[in-house]
XYZ file of C-alpha atoms in Angstrom:
109
model
C 22.830 46.326 55.964
C 26.040 48.226 55.292
C 27.571 46.317 58.217
C 27.985 43.140 56.169
C 29.578 45.108 53.351
C 31.961 46.719 55.827
C 32.818 43.338 57.392
C 33.360 41.850 53.938
C 35.607 44.759 52.985
C 37.602 44.271 56.203
C 38.024 40.562 55.436
C 39.159 41.377 51.897
C 41.696 43.877 53.242
C 42.976 41.319 55.748
C 43.415 38.660 53.066
C 45.019 40.788 50.327
C 48.538 40.008 51.450
C 47.958 36.387 52.451
C 49.484 33.412 50.707
C 47.746 33.153 47.320
C 47.545 29.371 47.816
C 45.429 29.854 50.933
C 43.195 32.783 49.953
C 41.058 33.466 46.913
C 41.364 37.228 47.497
C 45.139 36.968 47.762
C 45.278 34.883 44.579
C 43.241 37.478 42.682
C 45.482 40.275 43.950
C 48.618 38.297 43.096
C 47.379 37.992 39.502
C 46.880 41.758 39.350
C 44.316 44.329 38.334
C 43.439 42.701 35.017
C 42.423 39.484 36.812
C 40.237 41.450 39.198
C 38.635 43.394 36.345
C 38.016 40.168 34.444
C 36.179 38.723 37.455
C 34.087 41.883 37.847
C 33.180 41.645 34.159
C 32.336 37.939 34.420
C 30.180 38.494 37.468
C 28.433 41.451 35.843
C 27.621 39.291 32.831
C 26.378 36.470 35.040
C 24.209 38.979 36.901
C 22.691 40.148 33.613
C 21.988 36.558 32.554
C 20.430 35.746 35.939
C 18.358 38.913 35.786
C 17.109 37.983 32.359
C 16.257 34.487 33.587
C 14.358 35.905 36.528
C 15.100 33.069 38.955
C 15.185 34.890 42.286
C 17.863 32.758 43.996
C 20.147 33.016 40.968
C 19.778 36.795 40.847
C 20.580 37.056 44.561
C 23.603 34.752 44.216
C 25.037 36.571 41.199
C 24.525 40.043 42.662
C 26.325 38.896 45.822
C 29.227 37.635 43.665
C 29.296 40.920 41.751
C 29.289 43.019 44.914
C 32.062 40.881 46.415
C 34.279 41.331 43.383
C 33.514 45.058 43.310
C 34.750 45.200 46.908
C 37.941 43.416 45.813
C 38.346 46.066 43.102
C 37.817 48.873 45.616
C 40.433 47.305 47.898
C 42.906 47.094 45.006
C 42.532 50.839 44.485
C 42.518 51.515 48.248
C 39.055 53.080 48.003
C 37.093 52.640 51.224
C 33.524 51.430 50.974
C 32.518 54.617 52.795
C 33.339 56.639 49.664
C 30.916 54.624 47.538
C 28.259 54.755 50.247
C 28.836 58.510 50.481
C 28.329 58.853 46.743
C 25.059 56.930 46.963
C 23.995 59.131 49.854
C 24.848 62.241 47.829
C 22.569 60.999 45.058
C 19.752 59.980 47.387
C 16.487 61.684 46.632
C 17.621 62.987 43.234
C 16.259 61.660 40.004
C 18.786 59.894 37.806
C 18.007 62.318 35.017
C 18.663 65.303 37.296
C 21.851 63.767 38.679
C 23.223 63.030 35.220
C 22.349 66.543 33.993
C 24.316 68.061 36.905
C 27.577 66.431 35.739
C 30.073 68.480 33.730
C 29.377 68.330 30.012
C 31.009 65.299 28.403
C 31.056 63.315 31.687
C 29.306 60.060 30.749
C 29.801 58.258 34.064
């Protein structure tokens, strides 16, 4: 499953420096971080709306869009997918309440 995320991240990395007229990823990067963040926000909102609507195909489509744009954001910051997967692995098997309680006081992440 992580293979497709890794392949998508590799494609995003390969397209970052392409001609913005020929690549959506390059056009987002050319417009800068605020454009990328705006797309992540839009896709997150669309995911919430789809989730509320409960139409399976729409939820799947919107989550895929959200994940894609999150990968674009990671690429902007030069954060490899492996770091996010490692963080999920670190949390595996822990309750969310326990994990949150283990954070330094005042850390609301």
